[in-house]
């Protein structure tokens, strides 16, 4: 199988003086184009794991291999380049920049890579805006959109650099059930259309049960790793 | 027309009366056994149903009507179940779905299989709180607990339940089945749960001479 993302024997300790172990030797791999969820009790280590998967945080020990490249030996610059080119993030609180419009927020990853906003880039942004259903509010400031619209903006932003992997930490955490379903449908559609790999932390049964694989974390270990088919 | 084809045509048309007449006649005239009915007619008809993920035109209300037809047929088979009972064992079994599991038709069929194998059987069914399993086993003095998982999300609760039961009642035999286990049997097998797919499996594992 073609694994886009692999974790080998990942451990994580927090703290300098008093060390607490949060992850205990996790091995995991994700197939290209797969649609996965991570569940588990509060404090079990899900966000810690996702931040390590996304190279936002370093493990205490172990290897992360993204698109065949081991991230261990990369310096900070190379790592952030790898991240910006391959990974998109969606969080429960979407961290949109409040003083910018939806469109400007969606264009932000391009600016961060230091690329020019040319015609082609604008066309992609417009296509994504259309895709996530934000055409009407694309010029609204982030603060002038509903929670669901802000979350869709965050999804479009995550897709702007054609990320092959989207990591989402409770993307529907503060949404009502209808909006949750819309966001799920949107992520699934993107998964099918672009073969984007999704790894979604969720407390929402209605989301987890529709993903193709559920990984349950308990006390920093994999309790269960099951597949729909 | 072969029974399944005729049944399925009526089933797709939501023609409850025809579905029931057909199956009742087939059982009465001993053209099929309860096992045939469950495996080769009802399960087969249920398994060709689509779901929302694979078919955007899928309608849940249709699925509910079809479930209701199947349920009515299963309830109707009771006298045939008793007639086709192989023997009477001095043992008790319950069929239960874990916390969160709403699908219970498969479990309901399994409860009839256990009855046919000679168990005094309690059908507990859907969405049974994990913390009540121990009370149920003690109160009913069960020898066998059969767990049915359709939605694979519920494997988590099933797993916790199994661990609880093994800890407090190691002598109780645990069996499990259902679509949720199709790709994931090892999750429960690791904890000495026996996986069953049909009456033959149950016979082999739980039958009188086992
Ligand atoms: N920066 C940190 N420093 C020290 N401890 C931390 C830090 N971040 C998380 N922890 C601890 O690590 C453990 C796992 O936290 P994590 O955020 O990964 O849990 P989670 O599974 O995402 O929980 P939730 O569902 O509540 O978001 C917790 O006990 C938490 O207190
Ligand atoms: Mg978290």
Tab-separated table of C-alpha atoms and ligand atoms in Angstrom:
chain	number	residue	atom	x	y	z
A	1	UNK	CA	0.000	0.000	0.000
A	2	UNK	CA	1.072	3.541	-0.726
A	3	UNK	CA	1.496	5.257	2.646
A	4	UNK	CA	1.517	9.030	2.538
A	5	UNK	CA	2.205	9.388	6.235
A	6	UNK	CA	3.944	7.093	8.693
A	7	UNK	CA	4.706	7.263	12.376
A	8	UNK	CA	7.263	4.945	13.907
A	9	UNK	CA	7.525	4.382	17.629
A	10	UNK	CA	6.454	7.899	18.579
A	11	UNK	CA	6.783	8.884	22.216
A	12	UNK	CA	6.078	12.268	23.723
A	13	UNK	CA	6.943	13.671	27.118
A	14	UNK	CA	5.820	17.110	28.226
A	15	UNK	CA	7.691	19.155	30.836
A	16	UNK	CA	11.345	19.701	31.750
A	17	UNK	CA	11.655	19.081	35.466
A	18	UNK	CA	8.564	16.973	35.963
A	19	UNK	CA	8.143	14.874	32.880
A	20	UNK	CA	4.793	13.393	31.994
A	21	UNK	CA	4.547	10.884	29.214
A	22	UNK	CA	1.604	11.522	26.906
A	23	UNK	CA	2.294	9.181	23.963
A	24	UNK	CA	3.704	5.678	24.334
A	25	UNK	CA	5.474	4.272	21.279
A	26	UNK	CA	2.806	4.741	18.615
A	27	UNK	CA	3.119	3.115	15.195
A	28	UNK	CA	0.638	4.264	12.584
A	29	UNK	CA	0.447	4.647	8.857
A	30	UNK	CA	-2.058	6.310	6.563
A	31	UNK	CA	-2.756	5.406	2.967
A	32	UNK	CA	-2.823	8.045	0.273
A	33	UNK	CA	-6.363	9.285	-0.321
A	34	UNK	CA	-7.769	7.681	2.828
A	35	UNK	CA	-10.363	9.279	5.083
A	36	UNK	CA	-9.606	8.626	8.755
A	37	UNK	CA	-10.796	9.670	12.164
A	38	UNK	CA	-9.178	9.702	15.585
A	39	UNK	CA	-11.402	9.411	18.633
A	40	UNK	CA	-10.745	9.098	22.364
A	41	UNK	CA	-11.469	10.681	25.714
A	42	UNK	CA	-10.442	14.186	26.564
A	43	UNK	CA	-6.778	14.219	27.537
A	44	UNK	CA	-5.985	10.926	25.799
A	45	UNK	CA	-3.380	12.556	23.527
A	46	UNK	CA	-5.228	13.113	20.256
A	47	UNK	CA	-4.188	16.722	19.671
A	48	UNK	CA	-0.645	15.956	20.744
A	49	UNK	CA	-0.574	13.171	18.170
A	50	UNK	CA	-2.055	15.339	15.420
A	51	UNK	CA	0.387	18.180	16.093
A	52	UNK	CA	3.244	15.702	15.815
A	53	UNK	CA	1.766	14.246	12.612
A	54	UNK	CA	1.634	17.778	11.239
A	55	UNK	CA	5.198	18.602	12.372
A	56	UNK	CA	3.838	21.492	14.443
A	57	UNK	CA	5.409	19.775	17.436
A	58	UNK	CA	8.392	17.414	17.681
A	59	UNK	CA	8.087	13.996	19.306
A	60	UNK	CA	10.449	13.125	22.146
A	61	UNK	CA	11.421	10.068	20.162
A	62	UNK	CA	10.422	8.306	16.953
A	63	UNK	CA	10.133	9.016	13.233
A	64	UNK	CA	7.597	10.826	11.073
A	65	UNK	CA	7.736	10.040	7.382
A	66	UNK	CA	5.757	12.317	5.081
A	67	UNK	CA	5.533	11.440	1.407
A	68	UNK	CA	8.512	9.129	1.869
A	69	UNK	CA	10.653	11.775	3.555
A	70	UNK	CA	11.823	11.293	7.142
A	71	UNK	CA	11.354	14.617	8.922
A	72	UNK	CA	13.854	13.879	11.661
A	73	UNK	CA	16.878	15.165	9.809
A	74	UNK	CA	15.246	18.270	8.354
A	75	UNK	CA	16.168	21.709	9.692
A	76	UNK	CA	13.466	24.212	10.611
A	77	UNK	CA	13.320	25.778	7.153
A	78	UNK	CA	13.132	22.534	5.256
A	79	UNK	CA	10.517	21.312	7.695
A	80	UNK	CA	8.277	24.324	7.270
A	81	UNK	CA	8.621	24.064	3.502
A	82	UNK	CA	7.603	20.393	3.614
A	83	UNK	CA	4.680	21.340	5.861
A	84	UNK	CA	3.466	24.216	3.702
A	85	UNK	CA	3.626	22.125	0.563
A	86	UNK	CA	2.008	18.963	1.879
A	87	UNK	CA	-0.168	19.711	4.841
A	88	UNK	CA	-3.318	21.694	5.482
A	89	UNK	CA	-4.784	22.274	8.933
A	90	UNK	CA	-8.319	22.810	10.167
A	91	UNK	CA	-8.909	23.519	13.829
A	92	UNK	CA	-12.009	23.832	15.967
A	93	UNK	CA	-11.227	27.482	16.429
A	94	UNK	CA	-10.222	28.304	12.939
A	95	UNK	CA	-7.640	30.993	13.591
A	96	UNK	CA	-8.760	33.155	10.715
A	97	UNK	CA	-7.180	36.569	10.749
A	98	UNK	CA	-10.034	38.832	11.886
A	99	UNK	CA	-8.920	41.959	10.049
A	100	UNK	CA	-8.934	40.129	6.695
A	101	UNK	CA	-11.768	38.994	4.452
A	102	UNK	CA	-12.624	35.393	3.686
A	103	UNK	CA	-10.840	35.655	0.324
A	104	UNK	CA	-7.733	37.201	1.878
A	105	UNK	CA	-7.625	34.521	4.537
A	106	UNK	CA	-7.856	31.842	1.865
A	107	UNK	CA	-4.948	33.435	0.000
A	108	UNK	CA	-2.797	33.592	3.138
A	109	UNK	CA	-0.935	30.268	2.653
A	110	UNK	CA	0.250	31.506	-0.753
A	111	UNK	CA	1.650	34.689	0.798
A	112	UNK	CA	3.323	32.644	3.527
A	113	UNK	CA	5.124	30.606	0.862
A	114	UNK	CA	6.257	33.958	-0.575
A	115	UNK	CA	4.527	33.334	-3.899
A	116	UNK	CA	2.889	35.985	-6.036
A	117	UNK	CA	-0.904	36.249	-6.135
A	118	UNK	CA	-1.246	35.943	-9.887
A	119	UNK	CA	-4.212	35.140	-12.101
A	120	UNK	CA	-3.779	31.415	-11.654
A	121	UNK	CA	-3.725	31.683	-7.877
A	122	UNK	CA	-6.812	33.895	-7.898
A	123	UNK	CA	-8.584	31.405	-10.119
A	124	UNK	CA	-7.836	28.618	-7.688
A	125	UNK	CA	-9.027	30.708	-4.739
A	126	UNK	CA	-12.259	31.501	-6.571
A	127	UNK	CA	-12.733	27.857	-7.445
A	128	UNK	CA	-12.309	26.870	-3.798
A	129	UNK	CA	-14.681	29.606	-2.656
A	130	UNK	CA	-17.259	28.279	-5.076
A	131	UNK	CA	-16.559	24.721	-3.910
A	132	UNK	CA	-17.124	25.478	-0.230
A	133	UNK	CA	-20.124	27.686	-0.992
A	134	UNK	CA	-18.805	31.071	0.141
A	135	UNK	CA	-19.265	33.127	-3.024
A	136	UNK	CA	-21.744	35.457	-1.364
A	137	UNK	CA	-19.614	36.293	1.659
A	138	UNK	CA	-16.096	36.110	0.216
A	139	UNK	CA	-15.529	39.812	0.848
A	140	UNK	CA	-16.834	39.729	4.416
A	141	UNK	CA	-14.343	40.121	7.222
A	142	UNK	CA	-13.745	36.905	9.140
A	143	UNK	CA	-15.647	38.389	12.064
A	144	UNK	CA	-18.664	39.033	9.844
A	145	UNK	CA	-19.297	35.391	9.049
A	146	UNK	CA	-21.178	32.640	10.893
A	147	UNK	CA	-19.286	29.818	12.608
A	148	UNK	CA	-20.028	27.437	9.752
A	149	UNK	CA	-18.872	29.972	7.145
A	150	UNK	CA	-15.678	30.593	9.085
A	151	UNK	CA	-15.059	26.863	9.210
A	152	UNK	CA	-15.600	26.592	5.451
A	153	UNK	CA	-13.156	29.437	4.967
A	154	UNK	CA	-10.636	27.486	7.035
A	155	UNK	CA	-11.198	24.420	4.854
A	156	UNK	CA	-10.682	26.415	1.665
A	157	UNK	CA	-7.536	27.929	3.176
A	158	UNK	CA	-6.235	24.468	4.052
A	159	UNK	CA	-6.704	23.475	0.405
A	160	UNK	CA	-5.107	26.541	-1.140
A	161	UNK	CA	-1.638	25.037	-1.502
A	162	UNK	CA	-3.055	21.789	-2.851
A	163	UNK	CA	-2.152	19.991	0.348
A	164	UNK	CA	-2.170	16.240	-0.061
A	165	UNK	CA	-2.952	15.741	3.633
A	166	UNK	CA	-5.501	17.628	5.704
A	167	UNK	CA	-5.242	17.363	9.468
A	168	UNK	CA	-8.353	18.492	11.306
A	169	UNK	CA	-8.717	18.880	15.063
A	170	UNK	CA	-12.417	18.864	15.953
A	171	UNK	CA	-13.469	20.725	12.812
A	172	UNK	CA	-17.142	20.490	13.814
A	173	UNK	CA	-16.575	20.974	17.525
A	174	UNK	CA	-18.680	24.105	17.874
A	175	UNK	CA	-21.247	23.586	15.117
A	176	UNK	CA	-24.882	22.449	15.173
A	177	UNK	CA	-25.779	19.089	13.674
A	178	UNK	CA	-26.933	20.364	10.261
A	179	UNK	CA	-23.799	22.455	9.801
A	180	UNK	CA	-21.702	19.524	11.021
A	181	UNK	CA	-23.205	17.389	8.283
A	182	UNK	CA	-22.434	20.085	5.665
A	183	UNK	CA	-18.818	20.332	6.786
A	184	UNK	CA	-18.513	16.542	6.723
A	185	UNK	CA	-20.009	16.419	3.198
A	186	UNK	CA	-17.565	19.094	2.100
A	187	UNK	CA	-14.524	17.250	3.469
A	188	UNK	CA	-15.705	13.998	1.896
A	189	UNK	CA	-16.277	15.667	-1.457
A	190	UNK	CA	-12.765	17.119	-1.392
A	191	UNK	CA	-11.387	13.706	-0.423
A	192	UNK	CA	-13.049	12.151	-3.463
A	193	UNK	CA	-12.340	14.966	-5.901
A	194	UNK	CA	-8.648	15.571	-5.132
A	195	UNK	CA	-7.715	12.278	-3.428
A	196	UNK	CA	-6.773	14.379	-0.390
A	197	UNK	CA	-5.923	12.305	2.682
A	198	UNK	CA	-7.918	13.342	5.757
A	199	UNK	CA	-7.132	12.687	9.410
A	200	UNK	CA	-9.907	14.104	11.563
A	201	UNK	CA	-10.026	14.236	15.343
A	202	UNK	CA	-13.645	14.251	16.370
A	203	UNK	CA	-15.923	13.760	19.349
A	204	UNK	CA	-18.823	13.593	16.948
A	205	UNK	CA	-20.170	10.104	16.382
A	206	UNK	CA	-22.035	11.248	13.269
A	207	UNK	CA	-18.684	12.223	11.721
A	208	UNK	CA	-16.535	9.342	12.961
A	209	UNK	CA	-18.949	6.612	11.880
A	210	UNK	CA	-18.856	7.907	8.305
A	211	UNK	CA	-15.061	7.860	8.005
A	212	UNK	CA	-13.393	4.754	6.571
A	213	UNK	CA	-11.164	4.069	9.536
A	214	UNK	CA	-11.431	4.878	13.233
A	215	UNK	CA	-8.392	5.001	15.476
A	216	UNK	CA	-9.159	5.224	19.175
A	217	UNK	CA	-6.516	6.582	21.522
A	218	UNK	CA	-6.603	5.802	25.215
A	219	UNK	CA	-4.036	7.103	27.681
A	220	UNK	CA	-1.539	7.747	24.899
A	221	UNK	CA	-1.844	4.318	23.309
A	222	UNK	CA	-3.830	2.929	20.396
A	223	UNK	CA	-6.787	1.128	21.925
A	224	UNK	CA	-8.461	0.233	18.665
A	225	UNK	CA	-7.819	0.658	14.957
A	226	UNK	CA	-10.792	-0.427	12.850
A	227	UNK	CA	-11.945	-0.143	9.281
A	228	UNK	CA	-15.368	0.192	7.793
A	229	UNK	CA	-14.717	-2.345	5.051
B	1	UNK	CA	-39.973	-17.488	-9.819
B	2	UNK	CA	-37.444	-18.493	-7.160
B	3	UNK	CA	-38.478	-17.366	-3.695
B	4	UNK	CA	-35.731	-14.787	-3.193
B	5	UNK	CA	-36.376	-13.033	-6.486
B	6	UNK	CA	-40.080	-12.855	-5.869
B	7	UNK	CA	-39.559	-11.712	-2.299
B	8	UNK	CA	-37.032	-9.086	-3.282
B	9	UNK	CA	-39.311	-7.684	-5.945
B	10	UNK	CA	-42.078	-7.241	-3.367
B	11	UNK	CA	-39.554	-5.954	-0.837
B	12	UNK	CA	-38.289	-3.274	-3.208
B	13	UNK	CA	-41.899	-2.300	-3.903
B	14	UNK	CA	-42.495	-2.063	-0.128
B	15	UNK	CA	-45.317	-4.571	-0.513
B	16	UNK	CA	-45.491	-5.812	3.057
B	17	UNK	CA	-48.473	-8.071	2.595
B	18	UNK	CA	-46.934	-9.969	-0.276
B	19	UNK	CA	-43.611	-10.318	1.541
B	20	UNK	CA	-45.329	-11.820	4.550
B	21	UNK	CA	-47.644	-14.104	2.591
B	22	UNK	CA	-44.761	-15.493	0.572
B	23	UNK	CA	-42.546	-16.261	3.524
B	24	UNK	CA	-45.379	-17.558	5.682
B	25	UNK	CA	-46.474	-19.979	2.959
B	26	UNK	CA	-42.924	-21.132	2.347
B	27	UNK	CA	-42.423	-21.881	6.042
B	28	UNK	CA	-45.845	-23.537	6.458
B	29	UNK	CA	-45.365	-25.763	3.447
B	30	UNK	CA	-41.859	-26.597	4.629
B	31	UNK	CA	-40.343	-25.322	1.419
B	32	UNK	CA	-37.746	-23.490	3.489
B	33	UNK	CA	-36.447	-23.630	7.056
B	34	UNK	CA	-36.207	-20.643	9.386
B	35	UNK	CA	-32.464	-20.695	8.749
B	36	UNK	CA	-33.001	-20.527	4.956
B	37	UNK	CA	-35.444	-17.715	5.428
B	38	UNK	CA	-33.022	-15.701	7.529
B	39	UNK	CA	-29.854	-16.352	5.545
B	40	UNK	CA	-31.029	-16.661	1.971
B	41	UNK	CA	-34.009	-14.355	1.939
B	42	UNK	CA	-34.009	-11.723	4.692
B	43	UNK	CA	-30.278	-11.157	5.147
B	44	UNK	CA	-29.765	-11.261	1.415
B	45	UNK	CA	-32.509	-8.691	0.830
B	46	UNK	CA	-31.077	-6.471	3.575
B	47	UNK	CA	-27.544	-6.775	2.254
B	48	UNK	CA	-28.424	-5.413	-1.171
B	49	UNK	CA	-29.823	-2.252	0.384
B	50	UNK	CA	-27.612	0.732	-0.332
B	51	UNK	CA	-26.607	3.416	2.116
B	52	UNK	CA	-26.238	7.169	1.945
B	53	UNK	CA	-22.460	7.016	1.600
B	54	UNK	CA	-22.477	4.958	-1.573
B	55	UNK	CA	-25.772	6.066	-3.053
B	56	UNK	CA	-26.834	9.713	-2.781
B	57	UNK	CA	-30.393	8.801	-3.766
B	58	UNK	CA	-30.717	6.439	-0.805
B	59	UNK	CA	-33.716	7.217	1.363
B	60	UNK	CA	-33.712	6.453	5.065
B	61	UNK	CA	-37.505	6.314	5.243
B	62	UNK	CA	-37.482	3.431	2.757
B	63	UNK	CA	-34.926	1.627	4.849
B	64	UNK	CA	-37.183	2.055	7.889
B	65	UNK	CA	-40.185	0.607	6.071
B	66	UNK	CA	-38.077	-2.330	4.886
B	67	UNK	CA	-36.736	-2.924	8.391
B	68	UNK	CA	-40.269	-2.971	9.649
B	69	UNK	CA	-41.262	-5.598	7.069
B	70	UNK	CA	-38.342	-7.791	8.089
B	71	UNK	CA	-39.169	-7.336	11.759
B	72	UNK	CA	-42.768	-8.411	11.200
B	73	UNK	CA	-41.613	-11.537	9.385
B	74	UNK	CA	-39.154	-12.430	12.124
B	75	UNK	CA	-41.858	-12.088	14.789
B	76	UNK	CA	-44.110	-14.294	12.691
B	77	UNK	CA	-41.591	-17.154	12.638
B	78	UNK	CA	-41.798	-17.880	16.374
B	79	UNK	CA	-43.939	-21.048	16.094
B	80	UNK	CA	-41.602	-22.355	13.390
B	81	UNK	CA	-38.572	-21.619	15.527
B	82	UNK	CA	-40.064	-23.704	18.318
B	83	UNK	CA	-40.974	-26.462	15.871
B	84	UNK	CA	-37.483	-26.537	14.421
B	85	UNK	CA	-35.760	-26.568	17.808
B	86	UNK	CA	-33.096	-29.241	17.780
B	87	UNK	CA	-33.047	-30.033	21.498
B	88	UNK	CA	-33.511	-28.372	24.890
B	89	UNK	CA	-30.359	-27.511	26.789
B	90	UNK	CA	-30.416	-26.430	30.362
B	91	UNK	CA	-28.668	-23.167	29.451
B	92	UNK	CA	-29.405	-19.496	29.107
B	93	UNK	CA	-28.322	-16.940	26.555
B	94	UNK	CA	-28.917	-13.260	25.860
B	95	UNK	CA	-28.456	-11.344	22.620
B	96	UNK	CA	-27.418	-7.751	23.097
B	97	UNK	CA	-26.271	-4.752	21.105
B	98	UNK	CA	-23.711	-2.486	22.773
B	99	UNK	CA	-24.234	1.091	23.843
B	100	UNK	CA	-25.077	3.234	20.823
B	101	UNK	CA	-25.935	0.377	18.460
B	102	UNK	CA	-29.369	0.986	16.970
B	103	UNK	CA	-29.522	-1.909	14.497
B	104	UNK	CA	-31.014	-5.020	16.034
B	105	UNK	CA	-32.501	-7.138	13.263
B	106	UNK	CA	-29.377	-9.287	12.972
B	107	UNK	CA	-29.364	-9.740	16.731
B	108	UNK	CA	-33.027	-10.691	16.627
B	109	UNK	CA	-32.307	-13.466	14.115
B	110	UNK	CA	-29.445	-14.727	16.253
B	111	UNK	CA	-31.778	-14.952	19.243
B	112	UNK	CA	-33.960	-17.334	17.231
B	113	UNK	CA	-30.907	-19.401	16.293
B	114	UNK	CA	-29.995	-19.736	19.950
B	115	UNK	CA	-33.552	-20.788	20.712
B	116	UNK	CA	-33.348	-23.425	18.000
B	117	UNK	CA	-30.106	-24.677	19.500
B	118	UNK	CA	-31.943	-25.198	22.794
B	119	UNK	CA	-31.006	-22.140	24.844
B	120	UNK	CA	-33.500	-20.298	26.958
B	121	UNK	CA	-32.958	-17.024	25.169
B	122	UNK	CA	-33.482	-13.394	26.098
B	123	UNK	CA	-33.527	-10.874	23.305
B	124	UNK	CA	-32.234	-7.667	24.887
B	125	UNK	CA	-31.481	-5.849	21.657
B	126	UNK	CA	-30.360	-2.399	20.821
B	127	UNK	CA	-28.377	0.271	22.643
B	128	UNK	CA	-27.861	-1.513	25.953
B	129	UNK	CA	-25.849	0.520	28.471
B	130	UNK	CA	-22.405	-0.888	29.009
B	131	UNK	CA	-22.685	-0.603	32.779
B	132	UNK	CA	-25.834	-2.763	32.828
B	133	UNK	CA	-24.269	-5.816	31.218
B	134	UNK	CA	-22.912	-7.145	34.485
B	135	UNK	CA	-26.258	-6.751	36.218
B	136	UNK	CA	-27.970	-8.513	33.312
B	137	UNK	CA	-25.586	-11.469	33.400
B	138	UNK	CA	-25.991	-11.873	37.150
B	139	UNK	CA	-29.769	-11.448	37.222
B	140	UNK	CA	-30.451	-13.778	34.326
B	141	UNK	CA	-27.668	-16.186	35.285
B	142	UNK	CA	-26.465	-16.370	31.704
B	143	UNK	CA	-24.155	-18.954	30.159
B	144	UNK	CA	-23.803	-17.181	26.838
B	145	UNK	CA	-23.848	-13.541	25.778
B	146	UNK	CA	-24.078	-12.826	22.058
B	147	UNK	CA	-23.079	-9.312	21.027
B	148	UNK	CA	-24.137	-7.827	17.732
B	149	UNK	CA	-22.354	-4.862	16.135
B	150	UNK	CA	-23.580	-3.365	12.870
B	151	UNK	CA	-22.079	0.143	12.920
B	152	UNK	CA	-18.327	-0.176	13.303
B	153	UNK	CA	-18.172	2.954	15.442
B	154	UNK	CA	-19.776	0.882	18.202
B	155	UNK	CA	-16.842	-1.544	18.348
B	156	UNK	CA	-15.302	0.741	20.924
B	157	UNK	CA	-18.197	0.228	23.347
B	158	UNK	CA	-18.364	-3.463	22.437
B	159	UNK	CA	-14.685	-3.829	23.281
B	160	UNK	CA	-15.050	-2.115	26.668
B	161	UNK	CA	-18.089	-4.264	27.416
B	162	UNK	CA	-16.189	-7.432	26.572
B	163	UNK	CA	-13.312	-6.437	28.830
B	164	UNK	CA	-15.759	-5.797	31.711
B	165	UNK	CA	-17.539	-9.104	31.226
B	166	UNK	CA	-14.290	-11.091	30.977
B	167	UNK	CA	-13.084	-9.528	34.188
B	168	UNK	CA	-16.207	-10.208	36.248
B	169	UNK	CA	-17.650	-13.305	34.605
B	170	UNK	CA	-14.793	-15.208	32.949
B	171	UNK	CA	-16.941	-18.336	32.763
B	172	UNK	CA	-19.532	-16.740	30.469
B	173	UNK	CA	-19.082	-17.601	26.800
B	174	UNK	CA	-18.978	-14.522	24.596
B	175	UNK	CA	-19.833	-14.662	20.931
B	176	UNK	CA	-20.128	-11.747	18.535
B	177	UNK	CA	-21.237	-11.077	15.009
B	178	UNK	CA	-22.536	-8.400	12.687
B	179	UNK	CA	-21.364	-6.268	9.816
B	180	UNK	CA	-19.279	-4.028	12.089
B	181	UNK	CA	-16.934	-6.955	12.665
B	182	UNK	CA	-16.471	-7.886	9.010
B	183	UNK	CA	-13.079	-6.189	8.716
B	184	UNK	CA	-12.288	-6.049	12.414
B	185	UNK	CA	-12.868	-9.405	14.058
B	186	UNK	CA	-9.438	-9.386	15.695
B	187	UNK	CA	-10.439	-6.504	17.977
B	188	UNK	CA	-12.689	-8.886	19.908
B	189	UNK	CA	-10.962	-12.182	19.082
B	190	UNK	CA	-7.980	-10.887	21.053
B	191	UNK	CA	-10.223	-10.987	24.101
B	192	UNK	CA	-11.392	-14.570	23.542
B	193	UNK	CA	-14.647	-13.657	21.875
B	194	UNK	CA	-15.813	-16.214	19.321
B	195	UNK	CA	-16.976	-14.763	16.034
B	196	UNK	CA	-20.065	-16.231	14.405
B	197	UNK	CA	-21.603	-15.512	11.036
B	198	UNK	CA	-24.525	-17.910	10.875
B	199	UNK	CA	-26.358	-20.802	12.470
B	200	UNK	CA	-23.631	-23.268	11.514
B	201	UNK	CA	-21.011	-21.285	13.405
B	202	UNK	CA	-23.282	-21.076	16.430
B	203	UNK	CA	-24.008	-24.798	16.236
B	204	UNK	CA	-20.316	-25.590	16.105
B	205	UNK	CA	-19.470	-23.312	19.018
B	206	UNK	CA	-22.547	-23.582	21.218
B	207	UNK	CA	-24.434	-26.683	20.078
B	208	UNK	CA	-25.333	-29.410	22.585
B	209	UNK	CA	-22.376	-31.655	21.765
B	210	UNK	CA	-19.834	-28.847	21.719
C	1	LIG	N1	1.900	21.886	26.167
C	1	LIG	C1	1.647	20.984	27.115
C	1	LIG	N2	2.383	20.887	28.230
C	1	LIG	C2	2.149	19.957	29.147
C	1	LIG	N3	1.168	19.037	29.065
C	1	LIG	C3	0.388	19.056	27.975
C	1	LIG	C4	0.575	20.031	26.942
C	1	LIG	N4	-0.355	19.810	25.999
C	1	LIG	C5	-1.082	18.757	26.412
C	1	LIG	N5	-0.647	18.287	27.601
C	1	LIG	C6	-1.181	17.132	28.334
C	1	LIG	O1	-1.095	16.003	27.490
C	1	LIG	C7	-2.250	15.181	27.621
C	1	LIG	C8	-2.884	14.982	26.246
C	1	LIG	O2	-3.391	16.231	25.787
C	1	LIG	P1	-4.066	16.409	24.370
C	1	LIG	O3	-4.324	17.841	24.179
C	1	LIG	O4	-3.261	15.708	23.361
C	1	LIG	O5	-5.436	15.625	24.610
C	1	LIG	P2	-6.701	15.451	23.645
C	1	LIG	O6	-6.886	13.984	23.475
C	1	LIG	O7	-6.543	16.273	22.433
C	1	LIG	O8	-7.892	16.010	24.550
C	1	LIG	P3	-9.209	16.855	24.128
C	1	LIG	O9	-10.189	15.856	23.595
C	1	LIG	O10	-9.684	17.407	25.442
C	1	LIG	O11	-8.808	17.908	23.157
C	1	LIG	C9	-3.148	15.868	28.613
C	1	LIG	O12	-2.985	15.246	29.870
C	1	LIG	C10	-2.640	17.287	28.650
C	1	LIG	O13	-2.814	17.847	29.927
C	2	LIG	MG1	-7.530	17.984	21.657
